[in-house]
Amino acid sequence: MSVLRRAKTWEVSDSEDSDAEKKHDLNLDERSQTITVSEEDEAPYNKCNTLQSSPIQTEPRQTSALSPPRQHATPSPARKRRNKEEVEADREAARERREERERVRTARTREKEEGKQEQQRRREAAENLKSLRPENCLKSLTVRIDPALLQDGGSDILLDTLATFDWRFSIESHQLPHSITWTRDLPQGEDSLLEEEQVVLVLGLTDFMDTVVSVKKMLDSNEEQTGAGSFLSPILECLNRDAKKVVTLLVTDPQQDYRADAVPLLDETLQSKLGMENLDVEEVLVYLQLCKNISLVFLNGWQEVTNHVCAVTKALSKRPFKLLTERAELPFCVDGSWASGVRVERDGSGLIQVWSRQVQQLNRVSPTVASTVIAAYPSPQLLLQAYQSLDSEEDRKSLLAGLLVKSGGKERRIGPEISARVYRCLTAQNPQLVLD
């Protein structure tokens, strides 16, 4: 087929060739006119109409697809120049932002420092509280013994017992002879020692009788003397220097037994040796105990003296922790959660649990009954006000009797017995009153 077409094409005459060329030139002119019109026309619908009206549709599409898209140049907006006030306002805003960031950074740093300081305070408070516990406080006590006591052969019992318990003790001279004192190491950061008020004076029977005779002479003369020539003189001087001192006289004599009947035996001894009557001896003892705050304990030998010294040492080790709990606003509410106490915060949270525990302390009052009472009267003050608003005693006793207690799906009333017991507990003036 291609050979035939070529043959036909070769047979075309020159005139026909010229006519074909003329037609081809006309088509090119029309095509150029159509493209020119479509480019100059700005409206898209005119362009579409022009392309549709052109006799040749395929070739213009190919030409427009091959030609690069025309970019419409959009002028850039002119930059607006700021005046001096706007520049200053922007600078002021930037400065305020910097200051705000600096304040936030400073506040965070301060919070971190406060948190560290609070942790340090809590750590120190916990360490101080731990050091105040009896088992730790006992390690900071030192028993100071006067060398004059070591002249007695029975003093070895005291030294051996202290060494067995691994307690600290020292042999030091005292202004008050034959005495035993205690010192306590202060917490960290304080180098000095704290001397306890307790003073124990160990006397033999003969020395004690000399003291009794000196006191009796001083009372008979109605003059405040120093009791010169007896053991009473240094004791009074010690009390004059420090009125807070608590002196205890341990009267011991291995030849006598004072555990069961100490004062009568002492009276017989004084009567036989000094001619003093029982009333005179009692007068001397009352003067020492009430007027001079000097306690008297009659013991049998150094073993009982050692037991007394150990008891005083243990009591002194428990003293700081007891003082710490007594300084609290509510001493019966210790810090922490345990079987018989409730923690009370500084803002007062926990007081309603304390009120519930107080009601539960009464005999045969269950937690359900206590919760019913505190639901009706959330504080003891409200319950007391309710009692005061009633006129008769019977109405006050039966105020809580009608409250319903729900337990195990059942309902019952508190009853007049428990109601009267709560009333007596809150209003009774006699501390020895039996509530049941």
Coordinates of C-alpha atoms in Angstrom, one line a residue:
M1 CA 0.0 0.0 0.0
S2 CA 2.8 2.4 0.7
V3 CA 4.3 1.8 -2.7
L4 CA 1.1 2.6 -4.4
R5 CA 0.8 5.9 -2.5
R6 CA 4.3 6.9 -3.3
A7 CA 3.7 6.2 -7.0
K8 CA 0.6 8.3 -6.9
T9 CA 2.5 11.1 -5.2
W10 CA 5.2 11.0 -7.8
E11 CA 2.6 11.3 -10.5
V12 CA 1.3 14.6 -9.2
S13 CA 1.9 17.4 -11.6
D14 CA 3.6 20.6 -10.9
S15 CA 0.4 22.6 -10.9
E16 CA -1.2 20.4 -8.3
D17 CA 2.0 20.7 -6.2
S18 CA 1.8 24.4 -6.3
D19 CA -1.9 24.3 -5.3
A20 CA -1.1 22.1 -2.4
E21 CA 1.6 24.4 -1.3
K22 CA -0.7 27.4 -1.5
K23 CA -3.3 25.5 0.7
H24 CA -0.6 24.7 3.1
D25 CA 0.4 28.3 3.4
L26 CA -3.2 29.4 3.9
N27 CA -3.6 26.9 6.7
L28 CA -0.4 28.2 8.4
D29 CA -1.7 31.8 8.1
E30 CA -5.0 30.9 9.6
R31 CA -3.3 29.0 12.3
S32 CA -1.1 31.9 13.2
Q33 CA -4.0 34.3 13.2
T34 CA -6.0 32.0 15.5
I35 CA -3.1 31.7 18.0
T36 CA -2.5 35.5 17.9
V37 CA -6.2 36.2 18.6
S38 CA -6.3 33.7 21.5
E39 CA -3.2 35.3 23.1
E40 CA -4.4 38.8 22.9
D41 CA -7.8 38.0 24.2
E42 CA -7.9 38.4 28.1
A43 CA -11.2 36.8 28.8
P44 CA -11.1 33.0 29.1
Y45 CA -14.5 32.5 27.6
N46 CA -13.4 34.5 24.4
K47 CA -10.4 32.2 24.2
C48 CA -12.6 29.1 24.3
N49 CA -14.9 30.6 21.6
T50 CA -12.0 31.4 19.4
L51 CA -10.5 27.9 19.7
Q52 CA -13.8 26.4 19.0
S53 CA -14.4 28.5 15.9
S54 CA -11.0 27.7 14.4
P55 CA -11.1 24.9 11.8
I56 CA -8.1 23.1 13.3
Q57 CA -8.5 22.2 16.9
T58 CA -5.8 19.6 17.6
E59 CA -2.7 21.5 16.5
P60 CA -3.3 24.7 18.6
R61 CA -3.7 22.5 21.8
Q62 CA -0.4 20.9 21.0
T63 CA 1.3 24.2 20.4
S64 CA -0.1 25.7 23.7
A65 CA 1.0 22.6 25.6
L66 CA 4.5 22.8 24.3
S67 CA 4.8 26.5 24.9
P68 CA 5.8 27.6 28.5
P69 CA 3.1 28.9 30.7
R70 CA 2.9 32.6 30.9
Q71 CA 3.6 34.1 34.2
H72 CA 1.8 37.2 35.3
A73 CA 4.1 39.5 37.2
T74 CA 2.5 40.7 40.5
P75 CA 4.2 43.7 42.0
S76 CA 5.6 43.2 45.5
P77 CA 3.8 45.2 48.2
A78 CA 5.7 48.3 49.3
R79 CA 7.3 47.9 52.8
K80 CA 5.7 50.2 55.2
R81 CA 8.2 52.2 57.2
R82 CA 7.7 52.4 61.0
N83 CA 7.7 55.6 62.8
K84 CA 9.7 56.3 66.0
E85 CA 6.8 55.5 68.4
E86 CA 6.2 52.1 66.9
V87 CA 9.9 51.2 67.1
E88 CA 10.0 52.3 70.8
A89 CA 6.8 50.3 71.4
D90 CA 8.4 47.2 69.9
R91 CA 11.5 47.6 72.0
E92 CA 9.4 48.1 75.1
A93 CA 7.5 44.9 74.4
A94 CA 10.7 43.0 73.8
R95 CA 12.1 44.3 77.0
E96 CA 9.0 43.3 79.0
R97 CA 9.2 39.8 77.5
R98 CA 12.8 39.5 78.5
E99 CA 12.0 40.7 82.0
E100 CA 9.1 38.3 82.2
R101 CA 11.4 35.4 81.2
E102 CA 13.9 36.5 83.8
R103 CA 11.2 36.7 86.5
V104 CA 10.0 33.2 85.6
R105 CA 13.6 31.9 85.7
T106 CA 14.3 33.6 89.0
A107 CA 11.1 32.2 90.5
R108 CA 12.0 28.7 89.4
T109 CA 15.4 29.0 90.8
R110 CA 14.0 30.3 94.1
E111 CA 11.5 27.5 94.3
K112 CA 14.3 25.0 93.7
E113 CA 16.4 26.5 96.5
E114 CA 13.4 26.6 98.8
G115 CA 12.7 23.0 98.0
K116 CA 16.3 22.0 98.8
Q117 CA 16.3 24.0 102.0
E118 CA 13.0 22.4 103.0
Q119 CA 14.4 18.9 102.3
Q120 CA 17.5 19.8 104.4
R121 CA 15.3 21.0 107.3
R122 CA 13.2 17.9 107.1
R123 CA 16.4 15.8 107.0
E124 CA 17.8 17.6 110.1
A125 CA 14.5 17.4 111.9
A126 CA 14.3 13.7 111.2
E127 CA 17.9 13.2 112.4
N128 CA 17.2 15.3 115.6
L129 CA 14.0 13.3 116.2
K130 CA 15.9 10.1 115.7
S131 CA 18.6 11.2 118.1
L132 CA 15.9 12.0 120.8
R133 CA 14.6 8.5 120.8
P134 CA 15.5 6.7 124.1
E135 CA 17.7 4.1 122.5
N136 CA 19.8 6.7 120.8
C137 CA 19.6 9.3 123.5
L138 CA 21.0 6.8 125.9
K139 CA 24.2 6.8 123.9
S140 CA 24.7 10.5 124.5
L141 CA 24.4 10.3 128.3
T142 CA 27.5 10.2 130.5
V143 CA 27.3 9.1 134.1
R144 CA 29.8 11.2 136.2
I145 CA 30.9 9.6 139.4
D146 CA 32.8 11.4 142.2
P147 CA 36.1 9.7 143.1
A148 CA 35.2 9.7 146.8
L149 CA 32.6 6.9 146.1
L150 CA 35.3 4.6 144.8
Q151 CA 36.8 4.3 148.3
D152 CA 33.9 2.0 149.2
G153 CA 34.5 -1.6 148.1
G154 CA 30.9 -2.0 146.9
S155 CA 31.3 0.7 144.2
D156 CA 32.7 -2.0 141.8
I157 CA 29.2 -3.3 141.3
L158 CA 28.2 0.1 139.8
L159 CA 31.2 0.3 137.5
D160 CA 30.8 -3.3 136.3
T161 CA 27.1 -2.8 135.6
L162 CA 27.7 0.4 133.6
A163 CA 30.5 -1.4 131.6
T164 CA 28.2 -4.3 131.0
F165 CA 25.4 -2.1 129.5
D166 CA 28.1 -0.3 127.4
W167 CA 27.0 3.1 128.9
R168 CA 29.5 5.9 129.1
F169 CA 30.8 6.9 132.5
S170 CA 33.6 9.0 133.8
I171 CA 35.4 9.5 137.2
E172 CA 35.4 13.3 137.8
S173 CA 35.6 15.4 141.0
H174 CA 32.4 17.2 142.0
Q175 CA 31.7 20.2 144.1
L176 CA 29.3 18.0 146.0
P177 CA 31.2 15.1 147.4
H178 CA 29.9 11.5 147.1
S179 CA 27.6 12.5 144.3
I180 CA 26.6 11.1 140.9
T181 CA 25.6 13.4 138.0
W182 CA 24.7 13.1 134.3
T183 CA 25.6 15.1 131.2
R184 CA 24.1 14.9 127.8
D185 CA 25.8 15.6 124.4
L186 CA 24.0 18.3 122.5
P187 CA 23.0 17.8 118.8
Q188 CA 25.4 18.4 116.0
G189 CA 26.7 21.9 115.6
E190 CA 26.9 22.6 119.4
D191 CA 30.1 21.7 121.2
S192 CA 29.0 22.2 124.8
L193 CA 27.5 19.7 127.1
L194 CA 24.1 19.9 128.9
E195 CA 24.2 19.0 132.6
E196 CA 21.1 17.3 133.9
E197 CA 19.3 18.6 136.9
Q198 CA 19.3 15.2 138.7
V199 CA 22.0 14.8 141.4
V200 CA 22.3 11.6 143.5
L201 CA 24.2 11.8 146.8
V202 CA 25.2 8.5 148.3
L203 CA 25.5 8.7 152.1
G204 CA 26.3 6.2 154.8
L205 CA 24.1 6.0 157.9
T206 CA 26.6 7.9 160.1
D207 CA 26.8 10.8 157.6
F208 CA 23.1 11.0 157.3
M209 CA 22.6 11.1 161.0
D210 CA 25.0 14.1 161.2
T211 CA 22.8 15.8 158.5
V212 CA 19.7 15.1 160.5
V213 CA 21.2 16.6 163.7
S214 CA 22.3 19.7 161.8
V215 CA 18.9 20.2 160.4
K216 CA 17.3 19.7 163.8
K217 CA 19.6 22.4 165.3
M218 CA 18.8 24.8 162.5
L219 CA 15.0 24.3 163.0
D220 CA 15.3 24.8 166.8
S221 CA 17.2 28.0 166.4
N222 CA 14.6 29.4 163.9
E223 CA 17.5 30.7 161.7
E224 CA 18.4 29.8 158.2
Q225 CA 21.9 28.3 158.6
T226 CA 24.1 26.5 156.3
G227 CA 24.6 23.4 158.4
A228 CA 28.3 23.8 158.7
G229 CA 30.2 20.7 159.7
S230 CA 27.8 18.3 157.9
F231 CA 26.9 17.1 154.4
L232 CA 24.0 19.5 154.4
S233 CA 26.2 22.5 153.9
P234 CA 27.4 21.7 150.3
I235 CA 23.9 20.5 149.4
L236 CA 22.4 23.9 150.3
E237 CA 25.2 25.7 148.5
C238 CA 24.5 23.6 145.4
L239 CA 20.8 24.4 145.6
N240 CA 21.5 28.1 146.1
R241 CA 23.6 28.2 142.9
D242 CA 21.0 26.4 140.8
A243 CA 17.5 26.1 142.2
K244 CA 16.5 23.7 139.4
K245 CA 18.7 20.9 140.8
V246 CA 16.9 17.9 142.1
V247 CA 18.9 16.2 144.9
T248 CA 18.2 12.7 146.0
L249 CA 19.9 11.2 149.1
L250 CA 20.6 7.5 148.9
V251 CA 21.1 6.4 152.5
T252 CA 22.7 3.0 152.6
D253 CA 24.3 0.8 155.3
P254 CA 25.2 -2.8 154.5
Q255 CA 24.8 -3.7 158.2
Q256 CA 21.1 -2.7 158.2
D257 CA 18.2 -3.6 156.0
Y258 CA 16.0 -0.6 155.2
R259 CA 14.0 -2.0 152.4
A260 CA 11.0 -3.0 154.5
D261 CA 11.0 -0.8 157.5
A262 CA 13.6 1.9 157.0
V263 CA 12.3 4.9 158.9
P264 CA 11.4 3.0 162.2
L265 CA 14.9 1.4 162.2
L266 CA 16.4 4.9 161.6
D267 CA 14.3 6.3 164.4
E268 CA 15.5 3.6 166.8
T269 CA 19.1 4.3 165.8
L270 CA 18.7 8.0 166.3
Q271 CA 16.9 7.5 169.6
S272 CA 19.6 5.2 170.9
K273 CA 22.6 7.3 169.7
L274 CA 21.3 10.9 169.8
G275 CA 18.2 10.8 172.0
M276 CA 15.8 12.1 169.2
E277 CA 12.1 11.3 169.3
N278 CA 10.1 10.1 166.3
L279 CA 8.3 13.5 165.9
D280 CA 11.7 15.2 165.6
V281 CA 12.9 12.8 162.9
E282 CA 9.7 13.2 160.9
E283 CA 10.0 17.0 161.2
V284 CA 13.6 16.8 159.7
L285 CA 12.4 14.6 156.9
V286 CA 9.5 16.8 156.0
Y287 CA 11.8 19.9 156.0
L288 CA 14.2 18.2 153.6
Q289 CA 11.6 17.0 151.3
L290 CA 9.1 20.0 151.2
C291 CA 11.3 23.0 152.0
K292 CA 14.6 22.0 150.2
N293 CA 13.2 19.5 147.6
I294 CA 15.6 16.8 148.8
S295 CA 14.3 13.3 148.3
L296 CA 15.3 10.5 150.7
V297 CA 15.6 6.8 149.6
F298 CA 16.8 4.1 152.0
L299 CA 18.6 1.3 150.3
N300 CA 20.4 -1.8 151.3
G301 CA 23.9 -2.0 149.9
W302 CA 25.5 -1.0 146.5
Q303 CA 23.4 -3.4 144.5
E304 CA 20.3 -1.4 145.1
V305 CA 22.3 1.9 144.6
T306 CA 23.3 0.5 141.2
N307 CA 19.7 -0.3 140.3
H308 CA 18.6 3.2 141.3
V309 CA 21.4 4.8 139.2
C310 CA 20.4 2.6 136.2
A311 CA 16.7 3.6 136.6
V312 CA 17.5 7.3 136.7
T313 CA 19.7 6.9 133.6
K314 CA 17.0 5.2 131.6
A315 CA 14.4 7.9 132.8
L316 CA 16.8 10.6 131.6
S317 CA 17.1 9.0 128.2
K318 CA 13.3 9.0 127.8
R319 CA 12.9 12.6 128.9
P320 CA 13.6 14.5 125.7
F321 CA 11.2 12.4 123.6
K322 CA 8.4 12.9 126.2
L323 CA 9.0 16.6 126.4
L324 CA 8.8 16.7 122.6
T325 CA 5.4 15.0 122.6
E326 CA 4.1 17.1 125.5
R327 CA 4.9 20.4 123.6
A328 CA 2.4 19.5 120.8
E329 CA -1.0 21.1 120.7
L330 CA -2.7 17.7 121.2
P331 CA -0.3 15.5 123.1
F332 CA -2.5 12.4 122.7
C333 CA -2.3 12.7 118.9
V334 CA 1.3 11.8 118.0
D335 CA 2.8 12.4 114.5
G336 CA 2.1 9.3 112.4
S337 CA -0.5 6.7 112.0
W338 CA -0.6 3.9 114.6
A339 CA -3.0 1.7 116.4
S340 CA -4.1 4.2 119.1
G341 CA -3.5 7.6 117.5
V342 CA -4.5 9.8 114.6
R343 CA -2.2 12.3 112.8
V344 CA -3.4 15.9 113.0
E345 CA -2.1 18.4 110.4
R346 CA -1.5 22.1 111.0
D347 CA -4.6 23.0 109.0
G348 CA -6.8 21.0 111.4
S349 CA -7.4 18.0 109.1
G350 CA -7.6 14.8 111.1
L351 CA -9.5 16.3 114.1
I352 CA -12.7 14.6 113.1
Q353 CA -10.8 11.2 113.3
V354 CA -9.6 12.2 116.8
W355 CA -13.2 12.9 117.8
S356 CA -14.3 9.5 116.4
R357 CA -11.5 7.8 118.4
Q358 CA -12.6 9.6 121.6
V359 CA -16.1 8.4 121.2
Q360 CA -14.8 4.8 120.5
Q361 CA -12.8 4.9 123.8
L362 CA -16.1 4.5 125.7
N363 CA -17.1 1.0 126.7
R364 CA -19.2 -0.9 124.1
V365 CA -19.1 1.8 121.5
S366 CA -18.3 0.4 118.1
P367 CA -16.9 2.4 115.1
T368 CA -20.3 2.3 113.5
V369 CA -21.9 4.0 116.5
A370 CA -19.1 6.5 116.7
S371 CA -19.5 7.4 113.0
T372 CA -23.2 7.9 113.6
V373 CA -22.5 10.3 116.5
I374 CA -19.9 12.3 114.6
A375 CA -22.2 12.5 111.5
A376 CA -24.8 14.2 113.6
Y377 CA -22.3 16.3 115.7
P378 CA -19.0 16.7 113.8
S379 CA -17.2 18.2 116.8
P380 CA -17.5 18.0 120.6
Q381 CA -18.3 21.7 120.8
L382 CA -21.4 21.2 118.6
L383 CA -22.5 18.4 120.9
L384 CA -22.0 20.5 124.0
Q385 CA -24.0 23.4 122.5
A386 CA -26.8 20.9 121.8
Y387 CA -26.7 19.8 125.5
Q388 CA -26.8 23.4 126.6
S389 CA -29.9 24.2 124.5
L390 CA -31.9 21.6 126.3
D391 CA -33.6 22.4 129.6
S392 CA -33.9 19.1 131.6
E393 CA -31.2 16.6 132.5
E394 CA -33.2 13.7 131.1
D395 CA -33.4 15.3 127.7
R396 CA -29.7 15.8 127.6
K397 CA -29.0 12.2 128.6
S398 CA -31.3 10.9 125.9
L399 CA -30.2 13.3 123.1
L400 CA -28.3 10.7 121.2
A401 CA -30.7 7.8 121.9
G402 CA -32.8 8.2 118.8
L403 CA -30.0 8.2 116.3
L404 CA -30.2 5.4 113.7
V405 CA -27.2 3.1 113.3
K406 CA -26.9 1.2 110.0
S407 CA -24.9 -2.0 110.3
G408 CA -25.0 -5.0 108.0
G409 CA -28.2 -4.0 106.3
K410 CA -30.0 -3.5 109.6
E411 CA -31.0 -0.4 111.4
R412 CA -31.0 0.1 115.2
R413 CA -30.9 3.0 117.6
I414 CA -28.0 4.0 119.8
G415 CA -30.2 3.7 122.9
P416 CA -30.4 5.6 126.2
E417 CA -27.4 3.7 127.8
I418 CA -24.8 4.8 125.3
S419 CA -26.3 8.3 125.0
A420 CA -26.1 8.8 128.8
R421 CA -22.6 7.5 128.9
V422 CA -21.4 10.0 126.2
Y423 CA -23.2 12.8 128.1
R424 CA -21.5 11.9 131.4
C425 CA -18.1 11.7 129.6
L426 CA -18.4 15.2 128.2
T427 CA -20.0 17.0 131.1
A428 CA -18.8 15.3 134.3
Q429 CA -16.7 17.3 136.7
N430 CA -15.5 14.4 138.8
P431 CA -12.5 12.6 137.2
Q432 CA -13.1 9.5 139.3
L433 CA -16.7 9.1 138.0
V434 CA -17.6 5.7 136.6
L435 CA -19.3 6.2 133.3
D436 CA -21.1 2.8 133.2

